[in-house]
Short mmCIF file of C-alpha atoms and ligand atoms in Angstrom, two decimals:
data_model
loop_
_atom_site.label_atom_id
_atom_site.label_comp_id
_atom_site.label_asym_id
_atom_site.label_seq_id
_atom_site.Cartn_x
_atom_site.Cartn_y
_atom_site.Cartn_z
CA MET N 202 41.61 -47.17 78.26
CA GLN N 203 41.95 -47.94 74.54
CA ASP N 204 45.76 -47.77 74.86
CA ALA N 205 45.80 -50.27 77.72
CA LEU N 206 43.63 -52.69 75.74
CA ALA N 207 45.74 -52.15 72.61
CA ALA N 208 48.82 -53.20 74.57
CA LEU N 209 47.07 -56.49 75.39
CA ILE N 210 45.47 -57.43 72.05
CA GLY N 211 46.86 -55.03 69.45
CA PRO N 212 45.46 -51.62 68.41
CA GLN N 213 43.69 -53.09 65.38
CA ASN N 214 41.47 -55.10 67.75
CA VAL N 215 40.27 -52.21 69.87
CA ARG N 216 37.47 -49.83 68.91
CA PRO N 217 36.14 -46.66 70.49
CA GLY N 218 33.25 -47.00 72.89
CA THR N 219 31.15 -44.82 70.61
CA ASP N 220 30.78 -47.59 67.97
CA ARG N 221 26.98 -47.96 68.08
CA THR N 222 27.04 -51.53 66.76
CA TYR N 223 28.23 -52.62 70.19
CA LEU N 224 25.89 -50.46 72.25
CA GLU N 225 22.59 -52.17 71.46
CA ASP N 226 21.00 -55.55 70.84
CA ALA N 227 17.56 -56.71 69.71
CA THR N 228 16.04 -54.53 72.45
CA ALA N 229 16.85 -51.48 70.30
CA ILE N 230 13.25 -51.91 69.07
CA ARG N 231 12.16 -50.74 72.53
CA GLY N 232 14.70 -47.95 72.70
CA LEU N 233 17.58 -49.37 74.79
CA LEU N 234 20.97 -47.85 73.90
CA GLY N 235 24.07 -48.28 76.10
CA ARG N 236 27.29 -46.43 76.77
CA ALA N 237 30.82 -47.92 76.66
CA ASP N 238 34.36 -46.62 77.10
CA ALA N 239 35.92 -49.08 74.62
CA VAL N 240 35.26 -52.22 72.59
CA ALA N 241 37.74 -55.13 72.67
CA LEU N 242 37.88 -57.86 70.05
CA PRO N 243 40.22 -60.54 71.50
CA GLY N 244 41.33 -63.39 69.24
CA SER N 245 41.89 -66.20 71.75
CA ALA N 246 40.91 -67.46 75.20
CA GLU N 247 44.31 -66.27 76.45
CA GLU N 248 43.59 -62.73 75.22
CA VAL N 249 40.16 -62.84 76.87
CA ALA N 250 41.89 -63.86 80.11
CA SER N 251 44.39 -61.01 79.83
CA ILE N 252 41.56 -58.48 79.42
CA LEU N 253 39.64 -59.84 82.41
CA ALA N 254 42.83 -59.79 84.53
CA TRP N 255 43.39 -56.17 83.52
CA SER N 256 39.76 -55.33 84.32
CA TYR N 257 40.13 -56.86 87.78
CA GLU N 258 43.32 -54.89 88.43
CA ASN N 259 41.76 -51.62 87.29
CA ASP N 260 38.12 -52.06 88.40
CA VAL N 261 36.71 -51.78 84.88
CA PRO N 262 33.39 -53.51 84.07
CA ILE N 263 33.38 -56.02 81.18
CA VAL N 264 30.27 -56.74 79.10
CA PRO N 265 30.61 -59.96 77.07
CA ARG N 266 28.96 -59.79 73.66
CA GLY N 267 27.98 -62.45 71.13
CA GLY N 268 25.85 -61.73 68.08
CA GLY N 269 23.84 -58.98 69.81
CA THR N 270 20.46 -60.65 69.13
CA GLY N 271 19.43 -60.91 72.77
CA TYR N 272 15.97 -59.71 73.80
CA ALA N 273 16.81 -58.80 77.40
CA GLY N 274 19.51 -56.15 76.95
CA GLY N 275 22.14 -58.53 78.38
CA ALA N 276 24.86 -57.48 75.93
CA VAL N 277 24.13 -53.76 76.24
CA PRO N 278 26.74 -51.85 78.30
CA ILE N 279 24.58 -49.84 80.66
CA ASP N 280 27.11 -47.71 82.46
CA GLY N 281 30.45 -47.67 80.63
CA GLY N 282 33.30 -50.17 80.75
CA VAL N 283 34.54 -52.46 77.99
CA VAL N 284 32.35 -54.41 75.58
CA LEU N 285 34.21 -57.67 74.97
CA SER N 286 33.04 -59.14 71.67
CA LEU N 287 33.71 -62.82 70.95
CA GLU N 288 33.31 -62.35 67.18
CA ARG N 289 36.95 -63.26 66.36
CA LEU N 290 36.84 -66.62 68.17
CA THR N 291 35.55 -68.61 65.21
CA THR N 292 37.78 -71.69 65.09
CA LEU N 293 36.25 -75.13 64.71
CA ARG N 294 38.69 -76.83 67.08
CA SER N 295 37.62 -80.37 66.25
CA PHE N 296 34.79 -82.23 64.56
CA ASP N 297 34.39 -85.97 64.88
CA PRO N 298 31.21 -86.92 62.97
CA LEU N 299 31.54 -90.61 63.82
CA MET N 300 31.49 -89.73 67.52
CA TRP N 301 28.64 -87.17 67.00
CA ARG N 302 30.57 -84.28 68.57
CA MET N 303 32.45 -81.06 67.87
CA GLU N 304 34.46 -78.49 69.80
CA VAL N 305 33.78 -74.93 68.70
CA GLU N 306 34.91 -71.49 69.74
CA ALA N 307 32.31 -69.14 71.16
CA GLY N 308 32.03 -66.76 68.18
CA ILE N 309 30.83 -69.30 65.59
CA THR N 310 27.23 -68.61 64.59
CA THR N 311 24.47 -71.06 65.43
CA GLY N 312 23.63 -71.34 61.72
CA GLU N 313 27.21 -72.32 60.84
CA ILE N 314 27.21 -75.06 63.48
CA ARG N 315 23.90 -76.44 62.18
CA ARG N 316 25.25 -76.40 58.60
CA LEU N 317 28.51 -78.14 59.55
CA ALA N 318 26.58 -80.86 61.35
CA ARG N 319 24.14 -81.31 58.44
CA GLU N 320 26.95 -81.75 55.92
CA SER N 321 27.94 -84.88 57.84
CA GLY N 322 24.41 -86.21 58.27
CA LEU N 323 24.20 -84.85 61.81
CA PHE N 324 21.92 -82.41 63.57
CA PHE N 325 22.50 -79.68 66.17
CA PRO N 326 18.88 -79.22 67.25
CA PRO N 327 18.80 -75.85 69.11
CA ASP N 328 17.35 -73.31 66.67
CA PRO N 329 16.70 -69.91 68.25
CA GLY N 330 15.23 -67.58 65.64
CA ALA N 331 18.27 -65.46 64.69
CA THR N 332 20.65 -68.32 63.81
CA GLU N 333 22.67 -66.40 61.22
CA GLN N 334 23.60 -63.68 63.74
CA SER N 335 23.54 -65.32 67.16
CA GLN N 336 26.72 -67.04 68.34
CA ILE N 337 27.04 -70.34 70.12
CA GLY N 338 28.62 -68.51 73.08
CA GLY N 339 25.56 -66.25 73.28
CA ASN N 340 23.23 -69.26 72.94
CA ILE N 341 25.04 -70.94 75.83
CA ALA N 342 25.06 -67.76 77.92
CA THR N 343 21.27 -67.48 77.49
CA ASN N 344 20.58 -71.24 77.33
CA ALA N 345 18.62 -70.43 74.20
CA GLY N 346 15.62 -72.44 73.10
CA GLY N 347 13.72 -72.34 69.83
CA PRO N 348 10.91 -74.25 68.10
CA HIS N 349 12.60 -77.66 68.24
CA ALA N 350 13.35 -77.44 71.97
CA PHE N 351 9.99 -79.15 72.53
CA LYS N 352 11.38 -82.54 71.49
CA TYR N 353 15.13 -81.95 71.69
CA GLY N 354 15.63 -79.59 74.65
CA VAL N 355 17.35 -76.21 74.93
CA THR N 356 21.00 -75.40 74.14
CA GLY N 357 22.34 -76.60 77.48
CA ALA N 358 21.13 -80.13 76.74
CA TRP N 359 23.67 -80.27 73.90
CA VAL N 360 26.71 -78.88 75.73
CA THR N 361 29.01 -81.52 77.25
CA GLY N 362 31.90 -79.23 78.14
CA LEU N 363 32.89 -75.60 78.42
CA GLU N 364 36.04 -73.51 78.33
CA ALA N 365 35.46 -70.21 80.08
CA VAL N 366 37.40 -67.29 81.46
CA VAL N 367 36.41 -66.42 85.03
CA PRO N 368 37.54 -63.63 87.37
CA PRO N 369 40.21 -62.59 88.05
CA GLY N 370 41.34 -63.77 84.59
CA GLU N 371 41.64 -67.59 84.80
CA ILE N 372 40.81 -70.09 82.07
CA ILE N 373 38.77 -73.05 83.34
CA ARG N 374 37.61 -76.20 81.51
CA VAL N 375 34.66 -78.21 82.81
CA GLY N 376 33.37 -81.32 81.05
CA GLY N 377 34.67 -82.18 77.59
CA PRO N 378 34.06 -84.72 74.81
CA ILE N 379 32.25 -86.93 77.30
CA ARG N 380 28.55 -87.64 77.65
CA LYS N 381 28.51 -87.98 81.44
CA ASP N 382 30.32 -86.18 84.24
CA GLN N 383 29.36 -86.56 87.86
CA ALA N 384 32.65 -85.51 89.47
CA GLY N 385 32.24 -82.02 90.89
CA TYR N 386 29.41 -79.55 91.41
CA ASP N 387 27.79 -78.83 88.05
CA LEU N 388 29.78 -75.69 87.20
CA LYS N 389 29.01 -76.22 83.51
CA SER N 390 25.29 -75.83 84.16
CA LEU N 391 25.88 -72.79 86.37
CA LEU N 392 27.73 -71.09 83.52
CA ILE N 393 25.06 -72.09 81.00
CA GLY N 394 22.35 -69.44 81.12
CA SER N 395 24.40 -67.12 83.36
CA GLU N 396 24.19 -64.30 80.77
CA GLY N 397 27.84 -63.31 80.99
CA THR N 398 27.68 -62.58 84.72
CA LEU N 399 29.78 -65.52 86.00
CA GLY N 400 32.29 -66.15 83.22
CA ILE N 401 33.07 -65.58 79.56
CA VAL N 402 32.52 -68.68 77.43
CA THR N 403 35.38 -69.06 74.96
CA ALA N 404 34.71 -72.57 73.61
CA ALA N 405 32.28 -75.46 73.99
CA TRP N 406 32.07 -79.16 73.40
CA LEU N 407 28.77 -79.95 71.71
CA ARG N 408 27.07 -83.27 71.25
CA LEU N 409 25.23 -83.85 67.99
CA HIS N 410 22.50 -86.23 66.84
CA PRO N 411 21.97 -88.14 63.60
CA ALA N 412 19.84 -85.89 61.40
CA PRO N 413 16.21 -86.92 60.96
CA GLU N 414 15.66 -88.20 57.44
CA LEU N 415 12.46 -86.23 57.00
CA ALA N 416 10.67 -83.37 58.75
CA LEU N 417 7.04 -82.60 57.88
CA PRO N 418 5.39 -79.54 59.46
CA ILE N 419 1.64 -79.12 59.77
CA VAL N 420 -0.22 -75.87 60.38
CA GLY N 421 -3.69 -75.85 61.96
CA PHE N 422 -5.79 -72.67 61.74
CA TYR N 423 -8.48 -72.17 64.41
CA GLY N 424 -11.22 -69.64 64.96
CA THR N 425 -10.62 -69.17 68.70
CA THR N 426 -7.91 -69.43 71.34
CA THR N 427 -9.91 -72.11 73.13
CA GLN N 428 -10.05 -74.35 70.07
CA GLY N 429 -6.34 -73.81 69.37
CA SER N 430 -5.18 -74.45 72.92
CA ASP N 431 -7.45 -77.50 73.13
CA ALA N 432 -5.73 -78.75 69.95
CA LEU N 433 -2.33 -78.34 71.64
CA GLN N 434 -3.50 -80.36 74.61
CA THR N 435 -5.01 -83.02 72.33
CA VAL N 436 -1.65 -83.43 70.58
CA VAL N 437 0.27 -83.80 73.85
CA GLY N 438 -2.44 -85.84 75.57
CA SER N 439 -2.48 -88.31 72.66
CA GLY N 440 1.09 -89.26 73.52
CA LEU N 441 2.43 -87.95 70.21
CA VAL N 442 5.95 -86.47 70.26
CA PRO N 443 6.28 -83.81 67.57
CA ALA N 444 9.64 -82.12 67.03
CA ALA N 445 8.03 -78.69 67.43
CA LEU N 446 4.75 -77.40 68.82
CA GLU N 447 4.33 -73.67 68.18
CA TYR N 448 1.46 -71.17 68.23
CA LEU N 449 0.50 -67.71 67.07
CA ASP N 450 -2.50 -65.83 68.40
CA GLY N 451 -4.85 -64.11 65.96
CA GLY N 452 -3.08 -60.73 66.18
CA ALA N 453 0.40 -62.17 65.62
CA PHE N 454 -0.84 -64.16 62.63
CA THR N 455 -2.56 -61.12 61.13
CA ALA N 456 0.70 -59.15 61.39
CA ALA N 457 2.62 -61.83 59.48
CA ALA N 458 -0.20 -63.20 57.29
CA GLY N 459 0.86 -61.24 54.19
CA SER N 460 3.97 -63.37 53.74
CA PHE N 461 2.51 -66.71 54.85
CA PRO N 462 3.80 -69.17 52.24
CA GLY N 463 0.64 -71.30 51.97
CA GLY N 464 -3.03 -70.47 51.64
CA ALA N 465 -4.64 -69.26 54.88
CA PRO N 466 -8.35 -68.94 55.73
CA ASP N 467 -10.06 -65.73 56.89
CA SER N 468 -10.84 -64.89 60.52
CA VAL N 469 -7.95 -66.80 62.05
CA GLY N 470 -7.99 -66.60 65.86
CA PHE N 471 -5.18 -69.04 66.67
CA VAL N 472 -2.56 -70.99 64.72
CA VAL N 473 -0.79 -74.21 65.72
CA ILE N 474 2.41 -75.24 63.95
CA THR N 475 3.71 -78.70 64.65
CA GLU N 476 6.23 -80.96 62.94
CA ALA N 477 6.72 -84.72 62.57
CA ASP N 478 10.30 -85.89 62.11
CA GLY N 479 12.30 -89.13 62.03
CA THR N 480 12.89 -91.71 59.33
CA ALA N 481 10.67 -91.19 56.29
CA ALA N 482 8.31 -93.89 57.54
CA GLU N 483 8.19 -92.49 61.11
CA ALA N 484 7.65 -88.91 59.99
CA THR N 485 4.90 -89.89 57.54
CA ALA N 486 3.07 -91.98 60.14
CA LEU N 487 3.39 -89.29 62.85
CA ARG N 488 2.23 -86.60 60.43
CA ALA N 489 -1.02 -88.52 59.82
CA GLU N 490 -1.57 -88.87 63.59
CA LEU N 491 -0.85 -85.17 64.19
CA ILE N 492 -3.31 -84.15 61.48
CA GLU N 493 -5.92 -86.37 63.09
CA ALA N 494 -5.28 -84.77 66.50
CA LEU N 495 -5.45 -81.23 65.05
CA GLU N 496 -8.66 -82.05 63.18
CA ALA N 497 -10.35 -83.17 66.40
CA GLU N 498 -10.74 -79.50 67.42
CA SER N 499 -12.54 -78.31 64.24
CA PRO N 500 -9.82 -76.29 62.50
CA LEU N 501 -10.74 -73.72 59.86
CA ALA N 502 -8.05 -75.28 57.64
CA ILE N 503 -4.93 -77.43 57.75
CA TYR N 504 -1.80 -76.65 55.72
CA ALA N 505 0.69 -79.52 55.49
CA PRO N 506 3.57 -78.80 53.10
CA GLU N 507 5.71 -81.70 51.92
CA SER N 508 8.40 -80.48 49.51
CA PRO N 509 11.71 -79.41 51.10
CA ALA N 510 11.34 -75.93 49.56
CA GLU N 511 7.85 -75.45 51.03
CA VAL N 512 8.99 -76.73 54.43
CA GLU N 513 11.95 -74.33 54.41
CA ASP N 514 9.68 -71.45 53.39
CA LEU N 515 7.34 -72.17 56.29
CA TRP N 516 10.10 -72.11 58.89
CA ARG N 517 11.68 -69.02 57.32
CA TRP N 518 8.29 -67.34 57.61
CA ARG N 519 8.05 -68.45 61.27
CA ASP N 520 11.51 -66.92 61.93
CA GLY N 521 10.23 -63.61 60.53
CA VAL N 522 7.13 -63.36 62.75
CA SER N 523 8.93 -61.21 65.33
CA ILE N 524 10.03 -58.72 62.68
CA ALA N 525 6.56 -58.61 61.10
CA VAL N 526 4.96 -57.90 64.48
CA GLY N 527 7.54 -55.18 65.20
CA ALA N 528 6.74 -53.54 61.86
CA VAL N 529 3.05 -53.02 62.71
CA ARG N 530 3.69 -49.89 64.81
CA GLY N 531 7.48 -49.60 64.47
CA GLY N 532 8.24 -50.79 68.00
CA LYS N 533 7.27 -53.50 70.48
CA VAL N 534 7.88 -54.32 74.10
CA GLY N 535 8.05 -58.09 74.33
CA GLU N 536 8.63 -60.54 77.15
CA ASP N 537 9.10 -64.30 76.99
CA ILE N 538 7.04 -65.49 79.93
CA VAL N 539 6.38 -69.19 80.48
CA VAL N 540 3.35 -70.93 81.99
CA PRO N 541 2.29 -74.55 82.45
CA LEU N 542 0.97 -75.87 79.12
CA ASP N 543 -2.57 -76.31 80.45
CA ARG N 544 -2.71 -72.58 81.35
CA LEU N 545 -1.42 -71.37 77.92
CA GLY N 546 -4.83 -70.49 76.42
CA GLU N 547 -5.73 -68.49 79.53
CA ALA N 548 -2.39 -66.61 79.35
CA VAL N 549 -2.82 -65.85 75.62
CA ASP N 550 -6.24 -64.23 76.16
CA GLU N 551 -5.08 -62.46 79.31
CA ILE N 552 -2.17 -60.81 77.46
CA VAL N 553 -4.60 -59.24 74.98
CA GLU N 554 -6.71 -58.08 77.93
CA ILE N 555 -3.63 -56.59 79.68
CA GLY N 556 -2.89 -54.68 76.47
CA ARG N 557 -6.48 -53.38 76.41
CA ARG N 558 -6.18 -52.16 80.01
CA HIS N 559 -3.06 -50.21 79.04
CA ASP N 560 -4.66 -49.02 75.78
CA LEU N 561 -2.19 -50.94 73.61
CA ALA N 562 -2.52 -53.62 70.96
CA ALA N 563 -1.08 -56.86 72.33
CA VAL N 564 -0.23 -60.08 70.52
CA SER N 565 1.61 -63.27 71.40
CA TRP N 566 3.18 -66.27 69.76
CA GLY N 567 5.80 -68.77 70.83
CA HIS N 568 6.84 -72.23 71.76
CA ALA N 569 3.46 -73.59 72.84
CA GLY N 570 4.63 -77.07 73.77
CA ASP N 571 7.00 -75.51 76.30
CA GLY N 572 4.30 -73.09 77.54
CA ASN N 573 6.55 -70.24 76.37
CA LEU N 574 4.78 -67.07 75.17
CA HIS N 575 6.37 -64.13 73.43
CA ALA N 576 3.93 -61.54 74.74
CA ASN N 577 4.31 -58.27 72.84
CA PHE N 578 2.78 -54.84 73.32
CA LEU N 579 2.96 -52.76 70.14
CA VAL N 580 4.20 -49.20 70.42
CA ASP N 581 5.28 -46.15 68.49
CA LEU N 582 8.86 -45.62 69.73
CA ALA N 583 8.54 -41.88 69.29
CA ASN N 584 5.73 -41.80 71.86
CA PRO N 585 7.18 -41.92 75.42
CA ASP N 586 3.72 -42.27 76.94
CA GLU N 587 3.08 -45.45 74.94
CA LEU N 588 6.48 -46.83 75.92
CA ALA N 589 5.77 -46.19 79.60
CA ARG N 590 2.36 -47.87 79.30
CA ALA N 591 3.97 -50.85 77.55
CA GLU N 592 6.48 -51.25 80.38
CA GLY N 593 3.54 -51.26 82.81
CA ALA N 594 1.80 -53.89 80.66
CA ALA N 595 4.97 -56.02 80.66
CA GLU N 596 5.00 -55.87 84.48
CA ASP N 597 1.42 -57.17 84.48
CA GLY N 598 2.58 -59.95 82.14
CA PHE N 599 5.25 -61.01 84.65
CA ALA N 600 2.68 -61.04 87.45
CA LEU N 601 0.39 -63.16 85.25
CA ALA N 602 3.14 -65.71 84.57
CA VAL N 603 3.92 -66.11 88.25
CA ARG N 604 0.23 -66.27 89.21
CA LEU N 605 -0.30 -69.11 86.72
CA GLY N 606 2.63 -71.05 88.19
CA GLY N 607 5.15 -70.05 85.53
CA SER N 608 8.29 -67.91 85.19
CA VAL N 609 9.14 -64.38 84.04
CA SER N 610 11.54 -65.81 81.43
CA GLY N 611 11.39 -69.02 79.40
CA GLU N 612 14.43 -68.39 77.22
CA HIS N 613 15.64 -64.79 76.81
CA GLY N 614 16.85 -64.44 80.40
CA LEU N 615 16.64 -61.52 82.81
CA GLY N 616 19.38 -59.42 81.21
CA TYR N 617 18.94 -55.76 82.10
CA LEU N 618 15.31 -55.28 81.22
CA LYS N 619 13.97 -57.86 83.66
CA ARG N 620 16.16 -56.76 86.57
CA GLY N 621 14.42 -57.26 89.88
CA GLN N 622 11.82 -59.67 88.49
CA LEU N 623 13.35 -62.79 90.03
CA ALA N 624 12.01 -61.69 93.42
CA ARG N 625 8.48 -62.24 92.07
CA GLN N 626 9.01 -65.97 91.84
CA TRP N 627 11.81 -66.90 94.30
CA ASN N 628 11.78 -66.48 98.07
CA PRO N 629 14.54 -64.48 99.88
CA ALA N 630 16.55 -67.62 100.71
CA ALA N 631 16.73 -68.61 97.03
CA ILE N 632 17.61 -65.04 96.01
CA ALA N 633 20.40 -64.99 98.63
CA LEU N 634 21.89 -68.19 97.15
CA HIS N 635 21.70 -66.62 93.68
CA GLU N 636 23.59 -63.55 94.92
CA GLY N 637 26.06 -65.78 96.77
CA VAL N 638 26.92 -67.67 93.57
CA LYS N 639 27.57 -64.36 91.80
CA ALA N 640 29.83 -63.20 94.64
CA VAL N 641 31.89 -66.42 94.53
CA PHE N 642 32.52 -66.16 90.79
CA ASP N 643 32.81 -62.37 90.51
CA PRO N 644 33.58 -60.82 93.92
CA LYS N 645 34.20 -57.35 92.46
CA ASN N 646 30.94 -57.42 90.42
CA LEU N 647 32.73 -56.41 87.24
CA LEU N 648 31.31 -59.07 84.87
CA ASN N 649 28.21 -57.68 83.21
CA PRO N 650 27.17 -55.71 86.32
CA GLY N 651 23.49 -54.99 86.83
CA LYS N 652 22.35 -57.98 84.74
CA LYS N 653 20.54 -61.17 85.76
CA ARG N 654 19.55 -59.99 89.21
C1 LIG C 732 14.42 -62.62 65.36
C2 LIG C 732 14.87 -63.22 66.67
C3 LIG C 732 14.36 -64.46 67.07
C4 LIG C 732 14.78 -65.05 68.27
N1 LIG C 732 14.29 -66.27 68.59
C5 LIG C 732 14.72 -66.87 69.74
C6 LIG C 732 14.26 -68.17 70.11
O1 LIG C 732 13.47 -68.80 69.40
N2 LIG C 732 14.72 -68.71 71.26
C7 LIG C 732 15.62 -68.03 72.07
O2 LIG C 732 16.02 -68.59 73.11
N3 LIG C 732 16.06 -66.81 71.73
C8 LIG C 732 15.64 -66.21 70.61
N4 LIG C 732 16.10 -64.97 70.27
C9 LIG C 732 17.01 -64.25 71.20
C10 LIG C 732 18.50 -64.45 70.92
O3 LIG C 732 18.73 -64.82 69.57
C11 LIG C 732 19.11 -65.48 71.86
O4 LIG C 732 19.01 -65.04 73.20
C12 LIG C 732 20.58 -65.79 71.55
O5 LIG C 732 20.99 -66.91 72.28
C13 LIG C 732 21.51 -64.62 71.85
O6 LIG C 732 22.77 -64.92 71.28
P1 LIG C 732 23.78 -63.76 70.88
O7 LIG C 732 25.03 -64.40 70.41
O8 LIG C 732 23.13 -62.82 69.95
O9 LIG C 732 24.03 -63.09 72.30
P2 LIG C 732 24.04 -61.56 72.75
O10 LIG C 732 22.75 -60.91 72.48
O11 LIG C 732 25.26 -60.90 72.21
O12 LIG C 732 24.22 -61.74 74.33
C14 LIG C 732 23.22 -62.31 75.10
C15 LIG C 732 23.73 -62.48 76.54
O13 LIG C 732 24.78 -63.45 76.57
C16 LIG C 732 26.00 -62.88 77.04
N5 LIG C 732 27.06 -63.46 76.21
C17 LIG C 732 27.15 -63.46 74.85
N6 LIG C 732 28.21 -64.18 74.45
C18 LIG C 732 28.82 -64.63 75.59
C19 LIG C 732 29.95 -65.45 75.85
N7 LIG C 732 30.69 -65.95 74.85
N8 LIG C 732 30.27 -65.71 77.14
C20 LIG C 732 29.53 -65.23 78.17
N9 LIG C 732 28.44 -64.46 77.97
C21 LIG C 732 28.09 -64.18 76.70
C22 LIG C 732 25.83 -61.38 76.91
O14 LIG C 732 26.58 -60.70 77.88
C23 LIG C 732 24.33 -61.23 77.14
O15 LIG C 732 24.06 -61.21 78.52
C24 LIG C 732 15.71 -64.36 69.09
C25 LIG C 732 16.21 -63.12 68.70
C26 LIG C 732 15.80 -62.55 67.50
C27 LIG C 732 16.38 -61.21 67.11
#
């Protein structure tokens, strides 16, 4: 197999399937390790197309891979085949700051795109937590969110066009440097969030936004979940539009409290992080209103950093919460369920209760404004019994999300780990359409088989 791939893209761009870097993603923390026959590192959309054409001729599964930061096992090759990494597609094809747009290849990291935009006074808002490793192609394939999705929307809201390779090895382009497109069925949106099961994204047109002049976060510490979730509803109900509206429950905050960059009170049961942005005048005025809204629910303390260094430290700390939680027992089984905002407090307490029923510590944090919880059950990876109990707890978490009118995934997708869960929330007719779409794009089921279904 390596020889056949080498003939297509050169031997230096093919690696053995045993290279562990390409066999796992962020789900390694719950023990998922795949198996591949080879790893291909194509350097252009044409090379990607040649590999997919070869796969279709020879019935070999292809697993597209971005930065490998996914939390659903989507990039993990479960049962052999070729891992196709987009890491060499890193060309900035065009950047037109005056038109607020750029065309990028799939392998550019999210962080690099945000930096490029910033240097020209622009802003690419999607900010999923692992921006230095995740790639824009992976963000598009998972329709990634992040803290600032509350005001600005998820990745798909910023994609105006896609270049993708679809079976049996064709390059298609849908959309482009245009802000509207009502011509055909919305193939762009079908590809966005399809987790590498319908096509391989090789490039994207992105729209950008003028960068806010100032961003001022505020942290509210509360004694109980009820006070904290009431504070969230007060913010939203007051008609304020913060850029971000995040939360941590007491357990998640305790896990990460040691590195919190400001002073924090004792006995924290719930934390709200919000942010005012805009012109300096807008951000300052909104900050005062947000503080007033947070204070209405009797916080233990408010931390409102102002200097750019303090603001950066706060968000860096927020990015590290997942790692801090994982470090408590060495492993965690986490799911990104979503519920209506007015059921968030109930879901947060219920997750802890589910953990208790399975004899596991449970914590959650996430994108509160979007009702999106990262519900995590803490485990010792060396203990198979704990892992099995955590999987059972995760199942209960899915049932909870659906019972509260939500979804089993708010941003990480179904990948491999949530296989079968869609049936909890969609009826058979909707599932049949889902399967039908897959069959139209990938009739041989060779693109990331076993994922997103
Ligand atoms: C610390 C941490 C924090 C995180 N925070 C967030 C967050 O706030 N919000 C959020 O949404 N996610 C978050 N994530 C999850 C993850 O970063 C996102 O899902 C991200 O979009 C995955 O991008 P990736 O390039 O790493 O993709 P990978 O993990 O490599 O792949 C993810 C899926 O996309 C497919 N894929 C990858 N590239 C392509 C391509 N070019 N074409 C077609 N399919 C492709 C893969 O097959 C797989 O199914 C976090 C992860 C970590 C480790």
